[in-house]
Short mmCIF file of C-alpha atoms in Angstrom, two decimals:
data_model
loop_
_atom_site.label_atom_id
_atom_site.label_comp_id
_atom_site.label_asym_id
_atom_site.label_seq_id
_atom_site.Cartn_x
_atom_site.Cartn_y
_atom_site.Cartn_z
CA UNK A 1 0.62 6.29 27.37
CA UNK A 2 0.21 9.11 29.89
CA UNK A 3 3.34 11.17 30.01
CA UNK A 4 1.47 14.47 30.01
CA UNK A 5 -0.23 15.95 33.08
CA UNK A 6 -3.27 17.00 31.08
CA UNK A 7 -4.86 15.33 27.99
CA UNK A 8 -2.12 13.78 25.78
CA UNK A 9 -1.94 15.08 22.14
CA UNK A 10 -3.69 12.81 19.64
CA UNK A 11 -0.40 11.69 18.07
CA UNK A 12 0.79 10.39 21.45
CA UNK A 13 -2.49 8.72 22.56
CA UNK A 14 -3.13 5.05 22.13
CA UNK A 15 -6.68 4.35 23.39
CA UNK A 16 -7.45 0.75 24.08
CA UNK A 17 -10.98 -0.52 24.59
CA UNK A 18 -12.44 -3.94 25.39
CA UNK A 19 -15.12 -5.14 23.00
CA UNK A 20 -17.28 -7.94 24.53
CA UNK A 21 -19.06 -9.07 21.28
CA UNK A 22 -18.22 -12.70 20.23
CA UNK A 23 -16.65 -11.66 16.87
CA UNK A 24 -14.22 -9.20 18.60
CA UNK A 25 -13.33 -11.79 21.17
CA UNK A 26 -12.42 -14.37 18.52
CA UNK A 27 -10.50 -11.80 16.41
CA UNK A 28 -8.52 -10.73 19.60
CA UNK A 29 -7.68 -14.36 20.44
CA UNK A 30 -6.65 -15.09 16.86
CA UNK A 31 -4.39 -12.08 16.75
CA UNK A 32 -2.80 -12.78 20.07
CA UNK A 33 -2.00 -16.42 19.10
CA UNK A 34 -0.66 -15.36 15.78
CA UNK A 35 1.73 -12.80 17.31
CA UNK A 36 3.02 -15.35 19.68
CA UNK A 37 3.62 -17.87 16.76
CA UNK A 38 5.20 -15.23 14.50
CA UNK A 39 6.96 -12.93 17.06
CA UNK A 40 9.58 -11.24 14.83
CA UNK A 41 9.29 -8.65 12.10
CA UNK A 42 10.81 -8.40 8.64
CA UNK A 43 10.73 -4.87 7.25
CA UNK A 44 10.57 -4.73 3.50
CA UNK A 45 10.71 -0.98 2.93
CA UNK A 46 8.60 2.10 2.41
CA UNK A 47 5.38 2.51 0.45
CA UNK A 48 3.75 5.82 -0.62
CA UNK A 49 0.23 7.01 -1.26
CA UNK A 50 -2.11 9.93 -0.81
CA UNK A 51 -4.25 11.32 1.97
CA UNK A 52 -6.52 14.27 2.32
CA UNK A 53 -7.71 16.30 5.24
CA UNK A 54 -10.96 18.32 5.09
CA UNK A 55 -11.79 21.10 7.47
CA UNK A 56 -14.41 19.18 9.30
CA UNK A 57 -12.26 16.10 9.79
CA UNK A 58 -9.21 17.61 11.48
CA UNK A 59 -6.96 16.23 12.95
CA UNK A 60 -7.89 13.12 11.12
CA UNK A 61 -6.73 12.29 7.51
CA UNK A 62 -8.29 9.95 4.96
CA UNK A 63 -6.43 7.78 2.48
CA UNK A 64 -7.30 8.34 -1.19
CA UNK A 65 -6.00 5.16 -2.63
CA UNK A 66 -4.07 1.91 -2.07
CA UNK A 67 -0.75 3.17 -0.74
CA UNK A 68 1.18 0.75 -2.94
CA UNK A 69 3.80 2.72 -4.86
CA UNK A 70 7.53 2.33 -4.12
CA UNK A 71 8.67 5.86 -4.98
CA UNK A 72 7.47 9.22 -3.72
CA UNK A 73 7.31 10.76 -7.20
CA UNK A 74 4.95 8.03 -8.34
CA UNK A 75 2.55 9.17 -5.55
CA UNK A 76 2.99 12.88 -6.49
CA UNK A 77 2.19 12.07 -10.10
CA UNK A 78 -0.92 10.17 -8.83
CA UNK A 79 -1.90 13.34 -6.99
CA UNK A 80 -1.18 15.45 -10.09
CA UNK A 81 -3.64 13.31 -12.02
CA UNK A 82 -6.20 13.20 -9.24
CA UNK A 83 -6.34 17.00 -9.03
CA UNK A 84 -6.30 17.56 -12.77
CA UNK A 85 -9.24 15.21 -13.30
CA UNK A 86 -11.02 16.76 -10.34
CA UNK A 87 -10.62 20.14 -12.00
CA UNK A 88 -11.89 18.74 -15.30
CA UNK A 89 -14.96 16.79 -13.98
CA UNK A 90 -15.91 18.07 -10.54
CA UNK A 91 -15.02 21.74 -10.07
CA UNK A 92 -18.13 23.71 -9.22
CA UNK A 93 -16.92 27.12 -10.39
CA UNK A 94 -13.90 28.88 -11.90
CA UNK A 95 -12.40 29.73 -8.48
CA UNK A 96 -12.38 26.05 -7.46
CA UNK A 97 -10.97 24.92 -10.73
CA UNK A 98 -8.27 27.64 -10.60
CA UNK A 99 -7.23 26.50 -7.13
CA UNK A 100 -6.96 22.91 -8.31
CA UNK A 101 -4.97 23.83 -11.38
CA UNK A 102 -2.55 25.96 -9.28
CA UNK A 103 -1.83 22.85 -7.21
CA UNK A 104 -1.29 20.81 -10.41
CA UNK A 105 1.20 23.42 -11.70
CA UNK A 106 3.12 23.25 -8.41
CA UNK A 107 3.28 19.45 -8.67
CA UNK A 108 4.65 19.72 -12.28
CA UNK A 109 7.54 21.93 -11.27
CA UNK A 110 8.82 20.69 -7.91
CA UNK A 111 8.61 17.57 -5.66
CA UNK A 112 5.94 18.84 -3.36
CA UNK A 113 4.77 16.49 -0.71
CA UNK A 114 1.74 18.58 0.30
CA UNK A 115 -0.54 21.01 -1.49
CA UNK A 116 -3.77 22.72 -0.53
CA UNK A 117 -6.54 23.13 -3.14
CA UNK A 118 -10.13 24.24 -2.83
CA UNK A 119 -9.87 24.23 1.00
CA UNK A 120 -8.53 20.60 1.19
CA UNK A 121 -5.06 19.53 2.22
CA UNK A 122 -3.55 16.80 0.16
CA UNK A 123 -0.44 14.96 1.33
CA UNK A 124 1.93 12.31 -0.06
CA UNK A 125 2.18 9.96 2.91
CA UNK A 126 4.68 7.20 3.84
CA UNK A 127 4.33 3.84 5.52
CA UNK A 128 6.69 0.91 6.18
CA UNK A 129 5.67 -2.52 4.92
CA UNK A 130 6.52 -5.47 7.07
CA UNK A 131 5.61 -9.12 7.71
CA UNK A 132 5.82 -11.23 10.85
CA UNK A 133 7.95 -14.24 10.90
CA UNK A 134 8.38 -17.28 13.17
CA UNK A 135 9.95 -20.70 12.75
CA UNK A 136 11.50 -19.60 9.46
CA UNK A 137 8.09 -18.91 7.91
CA UNK A 138 6.31 -15.69 7.12
CA UNK A 139 2.84 -15.31 8.71
CA UNK A 140 0.07 -16.65 6.57
CA UNK A 141 -3.54 -15.12 6.60
CA UNK A 142 -5.28 -15.33 9.84
CA UNK A 143 -8.53 -17.23 10.21
CA UNK A 144 -10.37 -13.99 11.16
CA UNK A 145 -9.00 -11.86 8.33
CA UNK A 146 -11.81 -10.75 6.05
CA UNK A 147 -11.85 -13.07 2.97
CA UNK A 148 -13.97 -14.00 0.06
CA UNK A 149 -14.61 -17.00 -2.18
CA UNK A 150 -14.52 -17.67 -5.92
CA UNK A 151 -11.80 -18.22 -8.52
CA UNK A 152 -12.87 -15.71 -11.21
CA UNK A 153 -9.47 -14.34 -12.19
CA UNK A 154 -11.05 -11.23 -13.63
CA UNK A 155 -13.20 -10.42 -10.61
CA UNK A 156 -12.82 -6.78 -9.47
CA UNK A 157 -10.60 -6.19 -6.47
CA UNK A 158 -12.09 -4.87 -3.29
CA UNK A 159 -10.24 -2.30 -1.15
CA UNK A 160 -9.87 -1.85 2.57
CA UNK A 161 -7.25 0.89 2.27
CA UNK A 162 -8.96 3.52 0.14
CA UNK A 163 -11.04 5.64 2.48
CA UNK A 164 -9.22 4.45 5.60
CA UNK A 165 -9.30 7.15 8.31
CA UNK A 166 -5.90 7.81 9.88
CA UNK A 167 -6.92 8.66 13.52
CA UNK A 168 -4.18 7.90 16.08
CA UNK A 169 -6.40 8.53 19.02
CA UNK A 170 -9.25 6.28 17.88
CA UNK A 171 -10.07 3.36 20.20
CA UNK A 172 -8.60 -0.01 19.19
CA UNK A 173 -8.65 -3.53 20.56
CA UNK A 174 -6.20 -4.81 23.14
CA UNK A 175 -3.94 -6.74 20.76
CA UNK A 176 -3.70 -3.88 18.22
CA UNK A 177 -2.89 -1.45 21.07
CA UNK A 178 -0.10 -3.80 22.18
CA UNK A 179 1.19 -4.12 18.61
CA UNK A 180 1.37 -0.37 18.19
CA UNK A 181 3.26 0.03 21.48
CA UNK A 182 5.74 -2.54 20.27
CA UNK A 183 6.18 -0.73 17.00
CA UNK A 184 6.82 2.69 18.44
CA UNK A 185 10.56 2.22 18.25
CA UNK A 186 10.71 0.35 15.08
CA UNK A 187 13.48 1.72 12.90
CA UNK A 188 15.92 0.60 10.14
CA UNK A 189 19.08 -0.71 11.90
CA UNK A 190 20.43 -3.45 9.61
CA UNK A 191 23.75 -2.78 7.87
CA UNK A 192 22.10 -3.46 4.45
CA UNK A 193 20.48 -0.03 4.73
CA UNK A 194 22.60 3.02 3.87
CA UNK A 195 23.69 5.40 6.58
CA UNK A 196 21.35 8.15 5.55
CA UNK A 197 18.38 5.70 5.46
CA UNK A 198 19.20 4.63 9.08
CA UNK A 199 19.67 8.16 10.21
CA UNK A 200 16.28 9.33 8.78
CA UNK A 201 14.66 6.30 10.33
CA UNK A 202 16.06 7.14 13.75
CA UNK A 203 15.04 10.82 13.43
CA UNK A 204 11.46 9.83 12.59
CA UNK A 205 11.15 8.27 16.08
CA UNK A 206 11.26 11.83 17.38
CA UNK A 207 9.56 13.85 14.66
CA UNK A 208 6.74 11.35 14.22
CA UNK A 209 6.59 9.38 17.55
CA UNK A 210 3.11 7.89 16.99
CA UNK A 211 2.21 4.86 14.85
CA UNK A 212 -1.01 3.67 13.16
CA UNK A 213 -1.52 0.27 11.65
CA UNK A 214 -3.26 0.25 8.24
CA UNK A 215 -5.46 -2.66 7.05
CA UNK A 216 -3.35 -5.69 6.24
CA UNK A 217 -2.79 -6.76 2.68
CA UNK A 218 -1.81 -10.12 1.22
CA UNK A 219 0.84 -11.10 -1.31
CA UNK A 220 2.23 -14.19 -2.88
CA UNK A 221 5.91 -14.84 -2.34
CA UNK A 222 8.30 -17.49 -3.66
CA UNK A 223 10.22 -19.01 -0.83
CA UNK A 224 13.94 -19.75 -1.41
CA UNK A 225 16.45 -21.22 1.00
CA UNK A 226 17.32 -18.08 2.81
CA UNK A 227 14.89 -15.46 1.46
CA UNK A 228 11.59 -14.70 -0.27
CA UNK A 229 10.84 -12.98 -3.49
CA UNK A 230 7.62 -11.21 -4.28
CA UNK A 231 5.42 -12.81 -6.99
CA UNK A 232 2.31 -10.54 -6.81
CA UNK A 233 1.35 -7.14 -5.69
CA UNK A 234 -0.92 -6.28 -2.73
CA UNK A 235 -4.37 -7.67 -2.46
CA UNK A 236 -7.11 -6.73 -0.01
CA UNK A 237 -7.99 -10.34 0.82
CA UNK A 238 -6.23 -13.68 0.92
CA UNK A 239 -8.43 -14.90 -1.88
CA UNK A 240 -7.41 -12.07 -4.08
CA UNK A 241 -3.74 -13.15 -3.59
CA UNK A 242 -4.72 -16.75 -4.31
CA UNK A 243 -6.36 -15.80 -7.54
CA UNK A 244 -3.27 -13.76 -8.42
CA UNK A 245 -1.18 -16.87 -7.96
CA UNK A 246 -3.35 -18.89 -10.26
CA UNK A 247 -3.14 -16.13 -12.79
CA UNK A 248 0.67 -16.08 -12.52
CA UNK A 249 0.79 -19.80 -13.13
CA UNK A 250 -1.78 -20.15 -15.92
CA UNK A 251 -1.53 -16.85 -17.77
CA UNK A 252 2.19 -16.52 -18.65
CA UNK A 253 3.21 -13.74 -21.05
CA UNK A 254 2.31 -14.98 -24.52
CA UNK A 255 4.83 -15.16 -27.29
CA UNK A 256 4.54 -12.38 -29.84
CA UNK A 257 4.62 -13.14 -33.56
CA UNK A 258 7.91 -12.65 -35.33
CA UNK A 259 8.06 -9.26 -36.98
CA UNK A 260 10.78 -7.89 -39.30
CA UNK A 261 13.46 -6.09 -37.25
CA UNK A 262 12.15 -7.24 -33.95
CA UNK A 263 14.71 -8.83 -31.57
CA UNK A 264 14.08 -12.42 -30.36
CA UNK A 265 12.42 -12.74 -26.98
CA UNK A 266 14.79 -13.62 -24.07
CA UNK A 267 14.58 -17.22 -22.78
CA UNK A 268 12.86 -16.16 -19.57
CA UNK A 269 9.92 -14.66 -21.46
CA UNK A 270 9.33 -17.72 -23.61
CA UNK A 271 6.48 -20.17 -22.63
CA UNK A 272 7.64 -23.70 -22.13
CA UNK A 273 4.74 -26.03 -23.03
CA UNK A 274 5.76 -28.77 -20.64
CA UNK A 275 6.15 -26.33 -17.77
CA UNK A 276 2.82 -24.69 -18.66
CA UNK A 277 1.08 -27.98 -18.51
CA UNK A 278 2.51 -28.67 -15.05
CA UNK A 279 1.52 -25.30 -13.82
CA UNK A 280 -2.03 -25.80 -15.17
CA UNK A 281 -2.44 -29.00 -13.26
CA UNK A 282 -0.97 -27.51 -10.10
CA UNK A 283 -3.28 -24.55 -10.32
CA UNK A 284 -6.30 -26.88 -10.85
CA UNK A 285 -5.39 -28.81 -7.70
CA UNK A 286 -4.83 -25.53 -5.87
CA UNK A 287 -8.29 -24.16 -6.72
CA UNK A 288 -9.89 -27.46 -5.64
CA UNK A 289 -8.83 -26.79 -2.05
CA UNK A 290 -10.63 -24.46 0.28
CA UNK A 291 -8.54 -21.30 0.93
CA UNK A 292 -5.13 -22.82 0.44
CA UNK A 293 -2.11 -20.74 1.43
CA UNK A 294 0.81 -22.69 -0.07
CA UNK A 295 1.71 -24.44 -3.29
CA UNK A 296 4.83 -26.34 -4.51
CA UNK A 297 5.29 -26.56 -8.23
CA UNK A 298 8.43 -28.01 -9.87
CA UNK A 299 10.45 -27.46 -6.70
CA UNK A 300 9.21 -23.88 -6.30
CA UNK A 301 7.30 -23.03 -3.13
CA UNK A 302 4.73 -20.28 -3.20
CA UNK A 303 3.10 -18.88 0.00
CA UNK A 304 0.26 -16.55 0.48
CA UNK A 305 1.46 -14.20 3.30
CA UNK A 306 -0.04 -11.50 5.42
CA UNK A 307 1.59 -8.15 5.09
CA UNK A 308 1.16 -5.20 7.45
CA UNK A 309 1.95 -1.47 7.03
CA UNK A 310 2.71 0.94 9.84
CA UNK A 311 2.48 4.67 9.39
CA UNK A 312 4.29 7.12 11.62
CA UNK A 313 2.33 10.08 13.02
CA UNK A 314 3.52 13.45 14.22
CA UNK A 315 1.89 16.53 15.63
CA UNK A 316 0.63 17.54 12.17
CA UNK A 317 -0.45 14.09 10.96
CA UNK A 318 1.11 11.31 8.95
CA UNK A 319 4.70 11.21 7.86
CA UNK A 320 5.74 12.43 4.41
CA UNK A 321 8.63 10.97 2.35
CA UNK A 322 12.07 11.19 3.99
CA UNK A 323 15.09 12.85 2.39
CA UNK A 324 16.66 9.40 1.87
CA UNK A 325 13.61 8.07 0.02
CA UNK A 326 14.89 8.02 -3.50
CA UNK A 327 13.15 8.67 -6.88
CA UNK A 328 14.15 7.53 -10.38
CA UNK A 329 12.78 10.76 -12.01
CA UNK A 330 11.37 14.12 -11.09
CA UNK A 331 8.21 16.07 -11.53
CA UNK A 332 6.92 16.86 -15.09
CA UNK A 333 3.83 17.90 -16.92
CA UNK A 334 1.42 14.90 -17.25
CA UNK A 335 -1.73 16.37 -18.64
CA UNK A 336 -2.51 19.03 -21.26
CA UNK A 337 -3.05 22.58 -20.16
CA UNK A 338 -6.47 23.56 -18.79
CA UNK A 339 -7.66 27.06 -17.95
CA UNK A 340 -10.07 28.12 -15.22
CA UNK A 341 -13.10 27.89 -17.65
CA UNK A 342 -12.28 24.17 -18.23
CA UNK A 343 -10.88 24.64 -21.71
CA UNK A 344 -8.21 22.09 -22.47
CA UNK A 345 -5.40 22.75 -24.92
CA UNK A 346 -4.12 19.80 -26.88
CA UNK A 347 -1.07 21.16 -28.77
CA UNK A 348 -2.61 23.64 -31.13
CA UNK A 349 -6.27 22.65 -30.62
CA UNK A 350 -8.60 23.34 -27.77
CA UNK A 351 -11.52 21.61 -26.27
CA UNK A 352 -14.06 22.78 -23.65
CA UNK A 353 -14.53 20.32 -20.85
CA UNK A 354 -17.54 21.94 -19.22
#
């Protein structure tokens, strides 16, 4: 993109570079083949998370977490807790703690999408989640996607999103560059979206004309005749999603003991022993395969799918929530009061944190 006579602004620059190492060449070939096989896009909707910008990193931003909440206020609450705990555990002096707590107070009283504390800018950021589709099937993991082995259902999750640097002008490979160009005009156009959602989406093409692709994540979906429903949340690797499917099949919600006055559990929450045995056998066969991406159990089809997230970028960085992004609740006080000395007030009692 070179619409400017001099150097283009970072948020309008897509810098493509060729990498000649064998791994990059295989990855590029895999990506190109996959995009051809799954040429269309299904947009699920927005996700929200947190990013920070430190003085020495401008104009770049860095993600603080997973970017996996469906409502802006959930991300604001996450920022509230992040800053409160930072004030409690990491503040170097009273001035820094005071600055952090002032930002907490702001987040308790209004739906702020950006605050500055102790010289750092914090922002609630927005991205759209989408999957590629072709031949009536959502894209599965690619052979070159980072993966892992093992079926320990309690193994800790890795993260490729936390710490990710949002840098629109950073060099990328040819296929990612082409993908980003193709996503520049992505907006909500389907009639199932309300008018204000479509209008905000169209407006974002002008206010935030750049796009950055975040690391892909992986989910398990249940495939129905005309649609898909999500079974698991985001996972950093395909194997993480596979383990989540096994967990879903073999660890159903247990029945609680009958207690006086407690209502009876609804049918959908009860464990059917015959169904549990079938699920257990299916899960055992599933784990015996190497990196499987689909499973059919009692007529239900589960697919491990590759999910991408695109973030729009403007002159001042990543996009924040749009007016049409809705919340179920507003800001509130989450943590007990703390003063600049680190003294925490729990109702009528106090406790010094440092």
